[in-house]
Amino acid sequence: MTATGKMDRILIVCLKRIDGLLLLMPMIRELRYALPEARIDLLVPESQAGFARTAPYPNFILPLPETSAGRLRFLRDSFFMRRRRRFYDVAFLASPPEDLWFAKLLAKCVGTRKLCYYAQSESKERHDRSAVVLAPYDGHEVAAGLRMLAAFDIKPKDDSLPFWERRANRGKLDELAERIG
């Protein structure tokens, strides 16, 4: 798979807390800028789906149930539904090390051709040909996300944290700014 030649459908699995999701937004923004026509789906826990829906970059938010039974149903339904849907070309796994196994399972069940994630150690997981396994990285989460894109020859233009507002709140914000002066 070349860098941008075959990335029409992208899945980002983020099982982090909400602050980790916020720190992942520069990566999602740069993906959107580099691949404006690509479909970018974001798989997040249900508790973060509301926040994720306010982001302008992903096309679709897949909420992951919080309970074990709900997660098992999600896995089962995803596995059987993937026969009717096209596979994802790549999945970026932005999850804590302790949840990486589950993120891999989720990505495979929804039908992903190639995975990209950070290895937990140098020696592990180098045998997986369907994955781009990056060396362990202990730097800032924003830089880690952008480093994942570099593995696919996507050069970031901006590494700042994006802040966005909901269109419905725009009038309220303008009114508040007028009152403050």
PDB file of C-alpha atoms in Angstrom:
ATOM      1  CA  MET A   1       0.000   0.000   0.000  1.00  0.00           C
ATOM      2  CA  THR A   2       1.478   3.318  -0.987  1.00  0.00           C
ATOM      3  CA  ALA A   3       1.181   6.300   1.279  1.00  0.00           C
ATOM      4  CA  THR A   4      -1.909   7.984  -0.070  1.00  0.00           C
ATOM      5  CA  GLY A   5      -2.682   5.825  -3.094  1.00  0.00           C
ATOM      6  CA  LYS A   6      -5.018   3.366  -1.381  1.00  0.00           C
ATOM      7  CA  MET A   7      -6.377   5.069   1.700  1.00  0.00           C
ATOM      8  CA  ASP A   8     -10.002   5.678   0.777  1.00  0.00           C
ATOM      9  CA  ARG A   9     -11.499   4.351   4.020  1.00  0.00           C
ATOM     10  CA  ILE A  10      -9.704   4.981   7.297  1.00  0.00           C
ATOM     11  CA  LEU A  11     -10.606   3.838  10.791  1.00  0.00           C
ATOM     12  CA  ILE A  12      -9.128   5.413  13.904  1.00  0.00           C
ATOM     13  CA  VAL A  13      -9.573   3.371  17.072  1.00  0.00           C
ATOM     14  CA  CYS A  14      -9.184   5.544  20.155  1.00  0.00           C
ATOM     15  CA  LEU A  15      -9.829   3.769  23.443  1.00  0.00           C
ATOM     16  CA  LYS A  16      -8.192   6.542  25.481  1.00  0.00           C
ATOM     17  CA  ARG A  17      -9.829   8.958  27.871  1.00  0.00           C
ATOM     18  CA  ILE A  18     -11.300  12.170  26.511  1.00  0.00           C
ATOM     19  CA  ASP A  19      -8.011  14.081  26.912  1.00  0.00           C
ATOM     20  CA  GLY A  20      -6.304  11.466  24.734  1.00  0.00           C
ATOM     21  CA  LEU A  21      -9.017  11.934  22.124  1.00  0.00           C
ATOM     22  CA  LEU A  22      -8.423  15.688  22.137  1.00  0.00           C
ATOM     23  CA  LEU A  23      -4.669  15.151  21.683  1.00  0.00           C
ATOM     24  CA  LEU A  24      -5.432  12.891  18.721  1.00  0.00           C
ATOM     25  CA  MET A  25      -7.280  15.628  16.805  1.00  0.00           C
ATOM     26  CA  PRO A  26      -4.152  17.076  15.093  1.00  0.00           C
ATOM     27  CA  MET A  27      -3.553  13.653  13.536  1.00  0.00           C
ATOM     28  CA  ILE A  28      -7.169  13.411  12.347  1.00  0.00           C
ATOM     29  CA  ARG A  29      -7.040  16.974  11.010  1.00  0.00           C
ATOM     30  CA  GLU A  30      -3.839  16.271   9.056  1.00  0.00           C
ATOM     31  CA  LEU A  31      -5.384  13.087   7.647  1.00  0.00           C
ATOM     32  CA  ARG A  32      -8.377  15.145   6.494  1.00  0.00           C
ATOM     33  CA  TYR A  33      -6.131  17.762   4.865  1.00  0.00           C
ATOM     34  CA  ALA A  34      -3.946  15.154   3.149  1.00  0.00           C
ATOM     35  CA  LEU A  35      -6.882  12.971   2.045  1.00  0.00           C
ATOM     36  CA  PRO A  36      -9.935  15.238   1.692  1.00  0.00           C
ATOM     37  CA  GLU A  37     -11.988  12.633  -0.197  1.00  0.00           C
ATOM     38  CA  ALA A  38     -11.242   9.764   2.216  1.00  0.00           C
ATOM     39  CA  ARG A  39     -13.855   8.458   4.603  1.00  0.00           C
ATOM     40  CA  ILE A  40     -12.487   8.776   8.131  1.00  0.00           C
ATOM     41  CA  ASP A  41     -14.390   6.911  10.843  1.00  0.00           C
ATOM     42  CA  LEU A  42     -13.588   7.218  14.525  1.00  0.00           C
ATOM     43  CA  LEU A  43     -14.261   4.354  16.947  1.00  0.00           C
ATOM     44  CA  VAL A  44     -14.522   5.664  20.514  1.00  0.00           C
ATOM     45  CA  PRO A  45     -16.184   4.579  23.776  1.00  0.00           C
ATOM     46  CA  GLU A  46     -19.843   5.627  24.061  1.00  0.00           C
ATOM     47  CA  SER A  47     -19.003   8.090  26.823  1.00  0.00           C
ATOM     48  CA  GLN A  48     -16.849  10.081  24.385  1.00  0.00           C
ATOM     49  CA  ALA A  49     -19.060   9.825  21.299  1.00  0.00           C
ATOM     50  CA  GLY A  50     -20.867  13.096  22.038  1.00  0.00           C
ATOM     51  CA  PHE A  51     -17.590  14.992  22.227  1.00  0.00           C
ATOM     52  CA  ALA A  52     -16.229  13.242  19.129  1.00  0.00           C
ATOM     53  CA  ARG A  53     -19.335  14.218  17.125  1.00  0.00           C
ATOM     54  CA  THR A  54     -18.450  17.898  17.571  1.00  0.00           C
ATOM     55  CA  ALA A  55     -15.148  17.433  15.730  1.00  0.00           C
ATOM     56  CA  PRO A  56     -15.284  18.548  12.088  1.00  0.00           C
ATOM     57  CA  TYR A  57     -12.747  16.028  10.760  1.00  0.00           C
ATOM     58  CA  PRO A  58     -14.226  12.503  11.037  1.00  0.00           C
ATOM     59  CA  ASN A  59     -17.054  11.458   8.733  1.00  0.00           C
ATOM     60  CA  PHE A  60     -18.663   9.039  11.146  1.00  0.00           C
ATOM     61  CA  ILE A  61     -18.395   8.180  14.832  1.00  0.00           C
ATOM     62  CA  LEU A  62     -18.722   4.527  15.859  1.00  0.00           C
ATOM     63  CA  PRO A  63     -19.646   4.426  19.564  1.00  0.00           C
ATOM     64  CA  LEU A  64     -18.265   1.407  21.406  1.00  0.00           C
ATOM     65  CA  PRO A  65     -20.442   0.190  24.289  1.00  0.00           C
ATOM     66  CA  GLU A  66     -18.928   0.502  27.740  1.00  0.00           C
ATOM     67  CA  THR A  67     -20.193  -2.830  29.129  1.00  0.00           C
ATOM     68  CA  SER A  68     -18.606  -6.206  28.413  1.00  0.00           C
ATOM     69  CA  ALA A  69     -21.858  -7.612  27.015  1.00  0.00           C
ATOM     70  CA  GLY A  70     -22.289  -4.559  24.788  1.00  0.00           C
ATOM     71  CA  ARG A  71     -18.718  -4.873  23.510  1.00  0.00           C
ATOM     72  CA  LEU A  72     -19.225  -8.557  22.699  1.00  0.00           C
ATOM     73  CA  ARG A  73     -22.397  -7.701  20.741  1.00  0.00           C
ATOM     74  CA  PHE A  74     -20.488  -4.968  18.904  1.00  0.00           C
ATOM     75  CA  LEU A  75     -17.722  -7.424  17.954  1.00  0.00           C
ATOM     76  CA  ARG A  76     -20.214 -10.056  16.811  1.00  0.00           C
ATOM     77  CA  ASP A  77     -22.285  -7.600  14.768  1.00  0.00           C
ATOM     78  CA  SER A  78     -19.180  -6.010  13.225  1.00  0.00           C
ATOM     79  CA  PHE A  79     -17.768  -9.374  12.226  1.00  0.00           C
ATOM     80  CA  PHE A  80     -20.949 -10.470  10.445  1.00  0.00           C
ATOM     81  CA  MET A  81     -21.695  -7.049   8.930  1.00  0.00           C
ATOM     82  CA  ARG A  82     -18.258  -6.694   7.333  1.00  0.00           C
ATOM     83  CA  ARG A  83     -19.317  -9.133   4.621  1.00  0.00           C
ATOM     84  CA  ARG A  84     -21.781  -6.510   3.379  1.00  0.00           C
ATOM     85  CA  ARG A  85     -19.436  -3.528   3.736  1.00  0.00           C
ATOM     86  CA  ARG A  86     -16.174  -2.672   2.140  1.00  0.00           C
ATOM     87  CA  PHE A  87     -13.086  -3.156   4.272  1.00  0.00           C
ATOM     88  CA  TYR A  88     -11.190  -0.254   5.788  1.00  0.00           C
ATOM     89  CA  ASP A  89      -7.922   0.297   3.978  1.00  0.00           C
ATOM     90  CA  VAL A  90      -6.055   1.220   7.151  1.00  0.00           C
ATOM     91  CA  ALA A  91      -6.767   1.483  10.878  1.00  0.00           C
ATOM     92  CA  PHE A  92      -4.713   3.683  13.162  1.00  0.00           C
ATOM     93  CA  LEU A  93      -4.772   2.250  16.682  1.00  0.00           C
ATOM     94  CA  ALA A  94      -4.385   5.071  19.178  1.00  0.00           C
ATOM     95  CA  SER A  95      -5.025   3.147  22.364  1.00  0.00           C
ATOM     96  CA  PRO A  96      -3.167   2.659  25.629  1.00  0.00           C
ATOM     97  CA  PRO A  97      -0.788  -0.328  25.658  1.00  0.00           C
ATOM     98  CA  GLU A  98      -3.067  -2.305  27.960  1.00  0.00           C
ATOM     99  CA  ASP A  99      -5.948  -1.967  25.451  1.00  0.00           C
ATOM    100  CA  LEU A 100      -3.913  -2.560  22.287  1.00  0.00           C
ATOM    101  CA  TRP A 101      -4.971  -6.205  21.976  1.00  0.00           C
ATOM    102  CA  PHE A 102      -8.636  -5.159  22.090  1.00  0.00           C
ATOM    103  CA  ALA A 103      -8.085  -2.337  19.577  1.00  0.00           C
ATOM    104  CA  LYS A 104      -6.495  -4.866  17.193  1.00  0.00           C
ATOM    105  CA  LEU A 105      -9.440  -7.209  17.645  1.00  0.00           C
ATOM    106  CA  LEU A 106     -11.922  -4.394  16.973  1.00  0.00           C
ATOM    107  CA  ALA A 107     -10.084  -3.301  13.835  1.00  0.00           C
ATOM    108  CA  LYS A 108      -9.929  -6.846  12.489  1.00  0.00           C
ATOM    109  CA  CYS A 109     -13.614  -7.521  13.241  1.00  0.00           C
ATOM    110  CA  VAL A 110     -14.779  -4.450  11.325  1.00  0.00           C
ATOM    111  CA  GLY A 111     -12.619  -5.546   8.393  1.00  0.00           C
ATOM    112  CA  THR A 112      -9.330  -3.678   8.184  1.00  0.00           C
ATOM    113  CA  ARG A 113      -6.644  -4.513   5.633  1.00  0.00           C
ATOM    114  CA  LYS A 114      -3.694  -2.791   7.333  1.00  0.00           C
ATOM    115  CA  LEU A 115      -3.100  -1.750  10.937  1.00  0.00           C
ATOM    116  CA  CYS A 116      -0.783   0.974  12.210  1.00  0.00           C
ATOM    117  CA  TYR A 117       0.199   1.096  15.860  1.00  0.00           C
ATOM    118  CA  TYR A 118       3.096   1.395  18.301  1.00  0.00           C
ATOM    119  CA  ALA A 119       4.685  -1.828  19.521  1.00  0.00           C
ATOM    120  CA  GLN A 120       4.971  -2.320  23.242  1.00  0.00           C
ATOM    121  CA  SER A 121       8.585  -3.434  22.882  1.00  0.00           C
ATOM    122  CA  GLU A 122      11.175  -3.601  20.111  1.00  0.00           C
ATOM    123  CA  SER A 123      11.081  -7.376  19.694  1.00  0.00           C
ATOM    124  CA  LYS A 124       7.337  -8.054  19.774  1.00  0.00           C
ATOM    125  CA  GLU A 125       4.930  -8.086  16.841  1.00  0.00           C
ATOM    126  CA  ARG A 126       7.375  -7.562  13.979  1.00  0.00           C
ATOM    127  CA  HIS A 127       6.027 -10.670  12.199  1.00  0.00           C
ATOM    128  CA  ASP A 128       2.603  -9.225  11.331  1.00  0.00           C
ATOM    129  CA  ARG A 129       2.652  -8.457   7.591  1.00  0.00           C
ATOM    130  CA  SER A 130      -0.760  -6.787   7.688  1.00  0.00           C
ATOM    131  CA  ALA A 131       0.520  -4.127  10.074  1.00  0.00           C
ATOM    132  CA  VAL A 132       2.809  -1.140  10.128  1.00  0.00           C
ATOM    133  CA  VAL A 133       4.298  -1.586  13.573  1.00  0.00           C
ATOM    134  CA  LEU A 134       6.212   1.425  14.784  1.00  0.00           C
ATOM    135  CA  ALA A 135       8.942   1.327  17.387  1.00  0.00           C
ATOM    136  CA  PRO A 136       7.851   2.247  20.922  1.00  0.00           C
ATOM    137  CA  TYR A 137       7.520   6.004  21.385  1.00  0.00           C
ATOM    138  CA  ASP A 138       7.433   7.822  24.693  1.00  0.00           C
ATOM    139  CA  GLY A 139       7.041  11.354  23.364  1.00  0.00           C
ATOM    140  CA  HIS A 140       4.048  13.677  23.418  1.00  0.00           C
ATOM    141  CA  GLU A 141       0.765  12.188  22.196  1.00  0.00           C
ATOM    142  CA  VAL A 142       0.322  14.816  19.468  1.00  0.00           C
ATOM    143  CA  ALA A 143       3.755  13.980  18.059  1.00  0.00           C
ATOM    144  CA  ALA A 144       3.016  10.257  18.358  1.00  0.00           C
ATOM    145  CA  GLY A 145      -0.132  10.607  16.257  1.00  0.00           C
ATOM    146  CA  LEU A 146       1.639  12.660  13.606  1.00  0.00           C
ATOM    147  CA  ARG A 147       4.488  10.116  13.589  1.00  0.00           C
ATOM    148  CA  MET A 148       1.940   7.438  12.646  1.00  0.00           C
ATOM    149  CA  LEU A 149       1.031   9.493   9.571  1.00  0.00           C
ATOM    150  CA  ALA A 150       4.685   9.841   8.617  1.00  0.00           C
ATOM    151  CA  ALA A 151       4.798   6.049   8.200  1.00  0.00           C
ATOM    152  CA  PHE A 152       2.383   6.592   5.280  1.00  0.00           C
ATOM    153  CA  ASP A 153       4.327   9.562   3.846  1.00  0.00           C
ATOM    154  CA  ILE A 154       1.802  12.115   5.093  1.00  0.00           C
ATOM    155  CA  LYS A 155       3.685  15.218   6.159  1.00  0.00           C
ATOM    156  CA  PRO A 156       1.875  17.347   8.752  1.00  0.00           C
ATOM    157  CA  LYS A 157       1.529  21.050   8.055  1.00  0.00           C
ATOM    158  CA  ASP A 158       0.431  22.012  11.549  1.00  0.00           C
ATOM    159  CA  ASP A 159       0.966  20.280  14.889  1.00  0.00           C
ATOM    160  CA  SER A 160      -1.103  22.637  17.030  1.00  0.00           C
ATOM    161  CA  LEU A 161      -4.134  21.471  18.949  1.00  0.00           C
ATOM    162  CA  PRO A 162      -7.336  22.369  17.117  1.00  0.00           C
ATOM    163  CA  PHE A 163     -10.240  23.888  18.942  1.00  0.00           C
ATOM    164  CA  TRP A 164     -13.585  24.035  17.282  1.00  0.00           C
ATOM    165  CA  GLU A 165     -17.027  25.234  18.152  1.00  0.00           C
ATOM    166  CA  ARG A 166     -20.436  23.923  17.350  1.00  0.00           C
ATOM    167  CA  ARG A 167     -22.229  25.941  14.704  1.00  0.00           C
ATOM    168  CA  ALA A 168     -25.316  26.147  16.937  1.00  0.00           C
ATOM    169  CA  ASN A 169     -23.298  27.971  19.613  1.00  0.00           C
ATOM    170  CA  ARG A 170     -21.807  30.550  17.219  1.00  0.00           C
ATOM    171  CA  GLY A 171     -24.503  33.178  17.892  1.00  0.00           C
ATOM    172  CA  LYS A 172     -24.172  32.742  21.651  1.00  0.00           C
ATOM    173  CA  LEU A 173     -20.405  33.142  21.441  1.00  0.00           C
ATOM    174  CA  ASP A 174     -20.709  36.310  19.310  1.00  0.00           C
ATOM    175  CA  GLU A 175     -23.238  37.753  21.758  1.00  0.00           C
ATOM    176  CA  LEU A 176     -20.978  36.973  24.711  1.00  0.00           C
ATOM    177  CA  ALA A 177     -17.977  38.546  22.951  1.00  0.00           C
ATOM    178  CA  GLU A 178     -20.028  41.734  22.332  1.00  0.00           C
ATOM    179  CA  ARG A 179     -21.023  41.985  26.002  1.00  0.00           C
ATOM    180  CA  ILE A 180     -17.450  41.495  27.188  1.00  0.00           C
ATOM    181  CA  GLY A 181     -16.274  44.134  24.739  1.00  0.00           C
TER     182      GLY A 181
END
